[in-house]
Short mmCIF file of C-alpha atoms in Angstrom, two decimals:
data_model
loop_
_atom_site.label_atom_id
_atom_site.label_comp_id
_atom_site.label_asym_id
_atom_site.label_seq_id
_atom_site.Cartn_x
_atom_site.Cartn_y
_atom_site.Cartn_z
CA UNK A 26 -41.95 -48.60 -57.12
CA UNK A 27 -43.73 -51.47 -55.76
CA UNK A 28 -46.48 -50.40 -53.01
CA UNK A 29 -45.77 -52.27 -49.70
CA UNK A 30 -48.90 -53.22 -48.13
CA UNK A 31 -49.72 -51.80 -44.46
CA UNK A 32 -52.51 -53.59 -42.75
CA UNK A 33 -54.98 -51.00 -41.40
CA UNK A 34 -55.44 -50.00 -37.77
CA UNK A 35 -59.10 -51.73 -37.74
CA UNK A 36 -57.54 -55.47 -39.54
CA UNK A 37 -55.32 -55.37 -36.20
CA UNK A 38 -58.13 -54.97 -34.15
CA UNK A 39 -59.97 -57.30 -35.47
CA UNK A 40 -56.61 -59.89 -35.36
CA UNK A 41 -55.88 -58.91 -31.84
CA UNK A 42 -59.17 -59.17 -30.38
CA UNK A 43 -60.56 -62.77 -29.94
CA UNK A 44 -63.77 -62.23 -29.25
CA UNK A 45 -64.50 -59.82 -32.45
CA UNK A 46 -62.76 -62.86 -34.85
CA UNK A 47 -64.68 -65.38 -33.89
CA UNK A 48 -67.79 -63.18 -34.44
CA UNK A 49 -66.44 -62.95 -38.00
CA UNK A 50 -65.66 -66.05 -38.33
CA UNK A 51 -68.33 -68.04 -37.55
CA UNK A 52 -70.38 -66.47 -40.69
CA UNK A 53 -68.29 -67.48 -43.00
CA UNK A 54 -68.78 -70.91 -44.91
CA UNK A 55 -66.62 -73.66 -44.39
CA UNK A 56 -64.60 -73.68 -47.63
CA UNK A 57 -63.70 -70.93 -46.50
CA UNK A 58 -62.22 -71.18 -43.06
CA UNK A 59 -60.37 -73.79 -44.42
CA UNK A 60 -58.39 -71.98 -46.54
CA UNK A 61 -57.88 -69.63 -43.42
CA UNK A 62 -56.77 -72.15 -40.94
CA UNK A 63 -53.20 -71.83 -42.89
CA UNK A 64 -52.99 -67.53 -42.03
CA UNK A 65 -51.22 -68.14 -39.03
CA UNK A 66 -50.99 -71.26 -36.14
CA UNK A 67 -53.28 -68.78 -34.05
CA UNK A 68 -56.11 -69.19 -36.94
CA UNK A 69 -55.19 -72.46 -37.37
CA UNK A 70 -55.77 -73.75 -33.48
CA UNK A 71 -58.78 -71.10 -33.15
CA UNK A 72 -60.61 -72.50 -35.95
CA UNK A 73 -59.77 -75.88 -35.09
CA UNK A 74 -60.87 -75.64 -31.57
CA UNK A 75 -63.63 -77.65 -30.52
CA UNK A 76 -65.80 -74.88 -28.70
CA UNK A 77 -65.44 -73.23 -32.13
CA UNK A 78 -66.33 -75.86 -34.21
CA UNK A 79 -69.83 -76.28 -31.64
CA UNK A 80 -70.91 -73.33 -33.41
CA UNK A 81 -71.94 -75.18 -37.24
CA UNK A 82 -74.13 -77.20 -36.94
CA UNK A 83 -73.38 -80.88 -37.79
CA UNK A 84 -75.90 -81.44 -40.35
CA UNK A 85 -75.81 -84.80 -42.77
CA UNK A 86 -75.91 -83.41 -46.11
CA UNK A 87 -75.84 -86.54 -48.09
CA UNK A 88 -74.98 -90.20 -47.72
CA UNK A 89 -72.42 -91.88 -49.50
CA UNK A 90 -73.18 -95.99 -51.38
CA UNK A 91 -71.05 -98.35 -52.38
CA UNK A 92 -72.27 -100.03 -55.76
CA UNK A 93 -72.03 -103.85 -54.76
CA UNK A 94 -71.39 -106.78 -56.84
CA UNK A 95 -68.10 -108.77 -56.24
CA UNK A 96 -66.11 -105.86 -55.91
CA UNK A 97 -67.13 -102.23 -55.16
CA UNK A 98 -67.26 -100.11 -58.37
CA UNK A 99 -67.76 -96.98 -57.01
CA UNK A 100 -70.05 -94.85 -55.04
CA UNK A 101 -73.49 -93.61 -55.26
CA UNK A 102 -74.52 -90.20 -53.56
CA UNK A 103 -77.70 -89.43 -52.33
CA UNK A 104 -78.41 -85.64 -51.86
CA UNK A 105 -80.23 -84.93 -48.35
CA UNK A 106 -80.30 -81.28 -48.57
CA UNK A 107 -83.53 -79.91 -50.19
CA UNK A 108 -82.34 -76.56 -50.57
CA UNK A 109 -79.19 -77.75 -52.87
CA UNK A 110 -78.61 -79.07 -56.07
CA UNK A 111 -75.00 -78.92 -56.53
CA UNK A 112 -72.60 -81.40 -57.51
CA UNK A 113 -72.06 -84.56 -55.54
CA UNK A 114 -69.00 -83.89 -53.10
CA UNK A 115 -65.85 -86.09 -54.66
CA UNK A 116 -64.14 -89.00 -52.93
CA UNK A 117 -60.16 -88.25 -53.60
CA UNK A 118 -59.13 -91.56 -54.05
CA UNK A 119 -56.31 -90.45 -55.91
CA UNK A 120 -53.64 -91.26 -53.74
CA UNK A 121 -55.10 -94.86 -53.44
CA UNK A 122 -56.65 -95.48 -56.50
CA UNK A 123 -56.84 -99.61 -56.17
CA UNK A 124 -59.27 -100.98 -54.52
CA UNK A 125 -59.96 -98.03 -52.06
CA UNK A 126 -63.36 -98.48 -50.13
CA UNK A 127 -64.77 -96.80 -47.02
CA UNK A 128 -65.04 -98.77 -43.88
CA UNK A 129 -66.49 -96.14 -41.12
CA UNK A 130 -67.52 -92.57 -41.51
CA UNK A 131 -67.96 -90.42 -38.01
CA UNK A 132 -69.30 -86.63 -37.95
CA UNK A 133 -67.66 -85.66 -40.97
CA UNK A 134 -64.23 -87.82 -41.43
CA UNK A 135 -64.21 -91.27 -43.13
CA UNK A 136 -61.50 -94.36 -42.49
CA UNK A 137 -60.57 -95.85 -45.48
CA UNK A 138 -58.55 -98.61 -47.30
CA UNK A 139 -56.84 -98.42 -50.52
CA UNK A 140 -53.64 -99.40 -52.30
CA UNK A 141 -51.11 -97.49 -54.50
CA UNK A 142 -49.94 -99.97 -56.71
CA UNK A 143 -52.47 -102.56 -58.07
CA UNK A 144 -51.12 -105.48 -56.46
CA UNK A 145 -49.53 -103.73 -53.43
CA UNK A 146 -50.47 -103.89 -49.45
CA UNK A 147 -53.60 -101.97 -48.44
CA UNK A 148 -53.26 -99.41 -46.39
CA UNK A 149 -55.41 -97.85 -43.91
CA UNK A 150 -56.40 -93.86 -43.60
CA UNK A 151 -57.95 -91.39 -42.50
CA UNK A 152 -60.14 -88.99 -45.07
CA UNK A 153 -61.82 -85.51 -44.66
CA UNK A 154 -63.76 -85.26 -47.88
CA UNK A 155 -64.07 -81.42 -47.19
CA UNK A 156 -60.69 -80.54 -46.62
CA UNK A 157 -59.70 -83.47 -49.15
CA UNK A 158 -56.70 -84.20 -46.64
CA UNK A 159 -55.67 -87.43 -45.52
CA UNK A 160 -53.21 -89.37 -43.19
CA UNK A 161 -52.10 -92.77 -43.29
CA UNK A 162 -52.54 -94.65 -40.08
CA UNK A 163 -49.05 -96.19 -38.49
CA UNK A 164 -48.97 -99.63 -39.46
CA UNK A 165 -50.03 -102.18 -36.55
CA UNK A 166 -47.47 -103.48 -34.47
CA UNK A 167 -49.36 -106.86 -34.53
CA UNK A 168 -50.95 -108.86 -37.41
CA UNK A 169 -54.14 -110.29 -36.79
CA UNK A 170 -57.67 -110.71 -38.35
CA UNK A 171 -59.44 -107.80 -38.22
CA UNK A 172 -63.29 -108.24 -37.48
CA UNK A 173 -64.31 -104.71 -36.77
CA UNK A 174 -62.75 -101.33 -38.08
CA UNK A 175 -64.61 -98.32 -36.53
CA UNK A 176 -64.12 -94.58 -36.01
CA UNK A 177 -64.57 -92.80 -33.03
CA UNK A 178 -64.68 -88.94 -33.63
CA UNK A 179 -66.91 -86.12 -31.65
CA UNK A 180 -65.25 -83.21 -31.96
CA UNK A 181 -67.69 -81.37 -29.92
CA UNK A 182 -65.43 -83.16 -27.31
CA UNK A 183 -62.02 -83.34 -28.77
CA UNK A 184 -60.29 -82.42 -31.71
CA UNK A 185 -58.55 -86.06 -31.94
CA UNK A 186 -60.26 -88.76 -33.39
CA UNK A 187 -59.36 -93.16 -32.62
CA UNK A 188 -59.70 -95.72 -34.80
CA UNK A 189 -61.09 -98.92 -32.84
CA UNK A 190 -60.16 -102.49 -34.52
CA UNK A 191 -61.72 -105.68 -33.24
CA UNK A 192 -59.44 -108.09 -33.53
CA UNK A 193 -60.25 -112.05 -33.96
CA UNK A 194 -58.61 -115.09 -32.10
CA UNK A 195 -57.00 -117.64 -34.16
CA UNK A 196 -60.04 -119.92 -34.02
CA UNK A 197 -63.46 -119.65 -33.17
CA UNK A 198 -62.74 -120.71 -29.08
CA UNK A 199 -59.77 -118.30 -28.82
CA UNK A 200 -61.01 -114.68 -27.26
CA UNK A 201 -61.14 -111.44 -29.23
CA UNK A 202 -58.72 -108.08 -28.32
CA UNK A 203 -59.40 -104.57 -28.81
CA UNK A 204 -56.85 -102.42 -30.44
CA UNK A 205 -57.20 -98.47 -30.49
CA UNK A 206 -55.03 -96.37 -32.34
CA UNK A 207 -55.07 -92.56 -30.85
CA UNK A 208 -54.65 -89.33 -33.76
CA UNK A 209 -53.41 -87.43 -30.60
CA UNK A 210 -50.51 -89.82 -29.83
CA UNK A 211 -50.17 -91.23 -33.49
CA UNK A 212 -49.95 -94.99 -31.27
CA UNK A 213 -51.17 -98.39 -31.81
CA UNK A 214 -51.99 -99.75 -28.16
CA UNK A 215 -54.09 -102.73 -26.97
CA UNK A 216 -57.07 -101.82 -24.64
CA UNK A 217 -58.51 -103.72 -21.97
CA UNK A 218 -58.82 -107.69 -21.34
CA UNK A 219 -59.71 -110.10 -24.02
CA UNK A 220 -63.42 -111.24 -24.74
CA UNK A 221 -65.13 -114.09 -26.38
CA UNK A 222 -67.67 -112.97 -28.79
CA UNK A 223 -69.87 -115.21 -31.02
CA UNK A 224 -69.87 -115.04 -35.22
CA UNK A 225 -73.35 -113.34 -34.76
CA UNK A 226 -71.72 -110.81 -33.33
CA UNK A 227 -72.57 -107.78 -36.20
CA UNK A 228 -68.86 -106.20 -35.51
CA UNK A 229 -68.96 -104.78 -39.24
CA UNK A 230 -72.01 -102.56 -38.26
CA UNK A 231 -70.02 -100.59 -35.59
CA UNK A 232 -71.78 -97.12 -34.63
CA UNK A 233 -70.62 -94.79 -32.23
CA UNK A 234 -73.05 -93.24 -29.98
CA UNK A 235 -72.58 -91.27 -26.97
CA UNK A 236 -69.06 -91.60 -26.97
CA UNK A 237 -69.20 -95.71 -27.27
CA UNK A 238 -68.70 -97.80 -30.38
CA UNK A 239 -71.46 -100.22 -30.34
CA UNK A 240 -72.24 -103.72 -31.78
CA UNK A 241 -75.48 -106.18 -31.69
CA UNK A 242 -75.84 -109.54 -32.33
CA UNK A 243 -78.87 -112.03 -33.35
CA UNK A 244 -78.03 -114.67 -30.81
CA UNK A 245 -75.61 -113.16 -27.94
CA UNK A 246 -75.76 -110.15 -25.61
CA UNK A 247 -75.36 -106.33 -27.58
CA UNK A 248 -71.78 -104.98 -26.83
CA UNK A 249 -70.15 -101.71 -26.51
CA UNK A 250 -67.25 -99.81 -25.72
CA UNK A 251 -66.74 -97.08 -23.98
CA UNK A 252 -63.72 -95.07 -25.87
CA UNK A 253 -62.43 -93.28 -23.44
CA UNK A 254 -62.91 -95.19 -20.45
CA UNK A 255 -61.68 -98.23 -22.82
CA UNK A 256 -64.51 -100.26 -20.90
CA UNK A 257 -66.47 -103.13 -22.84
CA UNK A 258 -69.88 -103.90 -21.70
CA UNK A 259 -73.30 -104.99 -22.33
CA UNK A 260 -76.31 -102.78 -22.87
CA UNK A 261 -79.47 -104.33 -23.36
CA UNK A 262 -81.48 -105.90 -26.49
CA UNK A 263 -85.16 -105.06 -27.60
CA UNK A 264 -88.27 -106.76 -26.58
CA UNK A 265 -88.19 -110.54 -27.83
CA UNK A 266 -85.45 -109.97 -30.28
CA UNK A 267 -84.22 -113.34 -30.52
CA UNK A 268 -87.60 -114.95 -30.04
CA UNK A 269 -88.90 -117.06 -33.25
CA UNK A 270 -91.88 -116.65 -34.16
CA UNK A 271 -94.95 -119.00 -34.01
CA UNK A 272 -93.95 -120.25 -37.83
CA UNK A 273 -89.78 -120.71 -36.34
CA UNK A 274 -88.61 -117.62 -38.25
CA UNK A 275 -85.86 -115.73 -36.75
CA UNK A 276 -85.59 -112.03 -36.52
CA UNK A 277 -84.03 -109.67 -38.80
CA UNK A 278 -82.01 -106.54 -38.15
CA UNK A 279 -82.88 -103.55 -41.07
CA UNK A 280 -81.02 -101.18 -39.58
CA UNK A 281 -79.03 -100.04 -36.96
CA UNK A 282 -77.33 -96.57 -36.66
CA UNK A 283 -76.70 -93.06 -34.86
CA UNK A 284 -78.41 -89.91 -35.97
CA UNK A 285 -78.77 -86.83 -34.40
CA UNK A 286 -77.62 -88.27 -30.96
CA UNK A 287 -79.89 -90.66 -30.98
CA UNK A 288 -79.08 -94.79 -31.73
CA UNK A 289 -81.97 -96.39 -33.27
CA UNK A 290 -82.67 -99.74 -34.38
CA UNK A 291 -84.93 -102.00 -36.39
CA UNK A 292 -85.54 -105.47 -36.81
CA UNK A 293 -88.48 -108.09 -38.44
CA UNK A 294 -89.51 -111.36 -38.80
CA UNK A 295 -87.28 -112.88 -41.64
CA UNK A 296 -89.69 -114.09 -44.46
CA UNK A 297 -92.70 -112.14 -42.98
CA UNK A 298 -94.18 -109.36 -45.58
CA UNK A 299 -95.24 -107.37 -42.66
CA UNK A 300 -97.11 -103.24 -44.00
CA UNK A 301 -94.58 -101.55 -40.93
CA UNK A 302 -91.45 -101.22 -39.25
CA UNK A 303 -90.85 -100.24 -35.57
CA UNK A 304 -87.91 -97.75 -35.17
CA UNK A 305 -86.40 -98.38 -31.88
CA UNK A 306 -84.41 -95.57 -29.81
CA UNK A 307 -82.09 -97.10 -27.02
CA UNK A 308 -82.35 -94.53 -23.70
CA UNK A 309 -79.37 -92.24 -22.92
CA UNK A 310 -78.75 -94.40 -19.74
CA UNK A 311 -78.90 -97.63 -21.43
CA UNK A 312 -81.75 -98.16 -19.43
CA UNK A 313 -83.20 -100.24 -22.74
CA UNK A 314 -85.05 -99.57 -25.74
CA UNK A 315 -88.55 -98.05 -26.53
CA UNK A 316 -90.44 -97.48 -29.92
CA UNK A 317 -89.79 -94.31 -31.26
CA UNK A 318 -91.32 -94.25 -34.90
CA UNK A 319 -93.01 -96.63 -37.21
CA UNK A 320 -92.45 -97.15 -40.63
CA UNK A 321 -96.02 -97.74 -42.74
CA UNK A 322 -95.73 -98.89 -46.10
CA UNK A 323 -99.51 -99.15 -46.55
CA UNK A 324 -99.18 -95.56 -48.82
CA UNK A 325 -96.25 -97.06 -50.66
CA UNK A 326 -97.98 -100.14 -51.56
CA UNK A 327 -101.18 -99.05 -52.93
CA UNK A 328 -99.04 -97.04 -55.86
CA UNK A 329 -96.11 -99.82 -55.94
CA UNK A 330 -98.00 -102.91 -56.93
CA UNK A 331 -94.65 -104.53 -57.99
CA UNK A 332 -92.98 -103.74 -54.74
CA UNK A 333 -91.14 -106.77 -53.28
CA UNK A 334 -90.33 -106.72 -49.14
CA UNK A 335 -86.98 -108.90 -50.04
CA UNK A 336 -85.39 -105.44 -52.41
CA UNK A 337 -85.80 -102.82 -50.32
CA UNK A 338 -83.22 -101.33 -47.56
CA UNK A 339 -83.42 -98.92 -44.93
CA UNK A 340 -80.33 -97.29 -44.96
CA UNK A 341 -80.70 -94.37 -42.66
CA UNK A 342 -83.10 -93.10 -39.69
CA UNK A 343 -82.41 -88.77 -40.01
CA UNK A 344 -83.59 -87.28 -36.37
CA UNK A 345 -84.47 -83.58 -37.03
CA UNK A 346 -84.26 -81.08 -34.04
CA UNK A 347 -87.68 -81.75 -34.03
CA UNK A 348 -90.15 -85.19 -34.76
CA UNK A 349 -91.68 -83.31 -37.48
CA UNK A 350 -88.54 -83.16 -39.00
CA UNK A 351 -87.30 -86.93 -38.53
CA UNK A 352 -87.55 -89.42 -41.72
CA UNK A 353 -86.20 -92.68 -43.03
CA UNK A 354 -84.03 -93.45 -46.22
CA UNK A 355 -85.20 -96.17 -47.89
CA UNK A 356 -83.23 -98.00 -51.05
CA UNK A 357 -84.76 -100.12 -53.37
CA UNK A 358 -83.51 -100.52 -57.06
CA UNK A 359 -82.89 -97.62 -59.21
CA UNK A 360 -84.98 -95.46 -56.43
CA UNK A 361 -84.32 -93.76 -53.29
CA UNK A 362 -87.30 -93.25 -51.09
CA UNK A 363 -87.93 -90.50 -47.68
CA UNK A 364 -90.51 -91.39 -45.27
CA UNK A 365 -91.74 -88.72 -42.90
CA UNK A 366 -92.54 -90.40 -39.51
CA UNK A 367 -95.28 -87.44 -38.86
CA UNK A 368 -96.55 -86.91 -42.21
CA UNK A 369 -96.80 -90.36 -43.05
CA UNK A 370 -95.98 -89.75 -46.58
CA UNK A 371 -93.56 -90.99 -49.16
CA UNK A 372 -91.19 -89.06 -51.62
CA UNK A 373 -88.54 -89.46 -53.92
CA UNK A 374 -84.92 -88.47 -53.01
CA UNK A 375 -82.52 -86.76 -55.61
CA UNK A 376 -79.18 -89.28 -55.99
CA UNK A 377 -76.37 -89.57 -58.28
CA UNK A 378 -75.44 -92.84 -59.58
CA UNK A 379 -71.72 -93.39 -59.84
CA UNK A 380 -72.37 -95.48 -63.23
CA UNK A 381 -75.70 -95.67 -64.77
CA UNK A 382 -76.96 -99.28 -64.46
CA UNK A 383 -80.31 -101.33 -65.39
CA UNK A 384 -82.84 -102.65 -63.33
CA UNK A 385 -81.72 -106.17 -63.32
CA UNK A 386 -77.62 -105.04 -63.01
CA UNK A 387 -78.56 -103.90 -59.28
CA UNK A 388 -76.32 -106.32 -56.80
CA UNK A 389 -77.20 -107.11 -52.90
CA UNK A 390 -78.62 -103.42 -52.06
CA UNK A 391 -76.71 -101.36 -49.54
CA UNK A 392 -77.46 -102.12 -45.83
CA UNK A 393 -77.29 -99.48 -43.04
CA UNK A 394 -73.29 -100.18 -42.63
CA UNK A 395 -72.83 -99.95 -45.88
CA UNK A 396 -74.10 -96.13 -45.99
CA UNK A 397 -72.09 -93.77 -45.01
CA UNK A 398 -72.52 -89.59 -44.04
CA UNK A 399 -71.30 -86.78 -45.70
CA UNK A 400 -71.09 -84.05 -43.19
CA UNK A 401 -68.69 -80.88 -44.10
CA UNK A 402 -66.21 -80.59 -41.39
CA UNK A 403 -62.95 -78.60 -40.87
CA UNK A 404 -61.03 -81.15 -38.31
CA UNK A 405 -57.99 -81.95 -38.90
CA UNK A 406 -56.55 -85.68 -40.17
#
């Protein structure tokens, strides 16, 4: 006879009481919670709640590359956690195995593009590479050039995510629309009144920061916009940023991102083999932009004689909880270098090439919008 499970008196404490679960709970490791979040719908919104979910930490773990040539062949993953040498995380592309790419990646979940069939219509999604789950986004109710795709996610906030498309005018005169499509309605809608916006505009290099999506530009005012509100504005640019210099060179963004709360920014003189970078941190108020951390490659150079300024990327700014802890990701062929902002020092980063390629195979190098985080995450798609 076949012994009927009976759940002991202490299990239904524990179930019953709030409180005691999430004690439990939040010691466990993400894998899994996830498989827990299908016990019941009580585990499923509990876990899934965004004061729960405040509890783990957000913490990049590794940063996701596209190899670039004329089409993306893959991607490259560099490994950000020292204390952890396991396997890169997988991309499922299965679903969408032609021609599938990521376009934004925000605390943890990435918007993608992929087809099924070789030749068919590309379609867009949303991907949690921890959970491995996915959902198609509805298709747009209007077609139009898309400049922009960007994600908008903080689940310290919300568990719903939007997906923010900037979408171009028919010509260069004819004004630009926002379009915002909501995870918590499953809706396409149009947001706010149209704008006119320059091709200098950066609208590829999206980054969402303190609850904006934001956008610079080499020639016209920086943009953002506010998700919630659904308000576009200007916030201010850094000191002399579209100055020339005294030889007519124009400047030249390196990098512009979000990290640890924090939006940072850095630009040069194009041409100029300058031995540092200024980081730049824009002020919670948008009050404007100060220097945060410089970038020396004085240490670099005197081992590096072959080092050339025009192969070399900064593709992410890391903000610890603490300076100490804050560095810089630097690409340059076959290499990926970390540059501690206190220590001043220089050291080689573990990463996993998707395909193992010469010196003289490597394509443009990844920029900053091109790199994307890996951060586990439970949230739902």
């Amino acid at each position: 006879m076949t012994a009927i499970y009976q759940p002991s008196k202490s299990c239904e404490i524990v179930a019953n009481n709030e409180d005691l679960l999430i004690q439990i709970l939040v010691k466990l490791p993400l894998k899994s919670l996830i498989k827990l979040k299908s016990v019941s719908k009580h585990w499923l919104s509990l876990i899934s709640n965004p004061d729960f979910l405040n509890t783990f930490p957000r913490s990049v773990s590794g940063l996701f590359q596209p190899i670039l040539s004329t089409v993306i062949r893959g991607y490259d993953f560099i490994n950000l956690n020292e204390s952890s040498r396991a396997p890169r995380p997988s991309l499922a592309f299965t679903k969408y195995p032609y021609g599938s790419k990521i376009l934004h990646s925000c605390n943890g979940l990435m918007l993608c593009n992929g087809s099924v069939e070789k030749h068919g219509p590309k379609l867009d999604y949303v991907y949690n590479p921890t959970t491995k789950k996915h959902t198609v986004l509805r298709p747009r109710p209007f077609r139009r050039i898309i400049w922009s795709s960007s994600l908008a996610f903080d689940p310290s906030k919300s568990p719903y995510y939007k997906v923010v498309y900037v979408l171009s005018g028919d010509t260069i005169d004819n004004p630009c629309e926002i379009e915002i499509y909501s995870s918590e309605t499953r809706t396409w809608r149009f947001s706010g009144d149209t704008f006119n916006a320059r091709l200098y505009t950066e609208f590829e290099g999206g980054v969402f920061w303190n609850g904006g999506v934001h956008w610079i530009s080499s020639s016209e005012p920086f943009l953002y916009l506010n998700v919630n509100e659904e308000r576009l504005s200007q916030m201010p640019s850094p000191p002399n940023v579209y100055e020339l210099d005294e030889d007519g060179n124009e400047k030249w963004f390196r990098y512009f991102g979000e990290s640890g709360g924090h939006l940072h920014l850095i630009y040069d003189v194009s041409g100029l083999q300058t031995s540092h970078l200024d980081v730049y941190e824009m002020k919670i108020d948008y009050s404007g932009w100060f220097v945060k951390f410089r970038v020396d490659f004085s240490p670099f150079l005197l081992g590096n004689g072959d080092f050339s300024f025009d192969r070399y990327s900064v593709v992410y700014i890391f903000r610890g909880d603490v300076d100490e802890e804050s560095y810089a990701v630097i690409r340059i062929p076959g290499k990926v270098i970390r540059y501690n902002f206190n220590r001043k020092a220089f050291d080689q980063l573990p990463h996993i090439e998707a395909r193992p390629r010469r010196f003289k195979d490597y394509g443009r190098l990844p920029w900053c919008s091109d790199t994307h985080e890996y951060i586990q995450s439970v949230a739902l798609v």
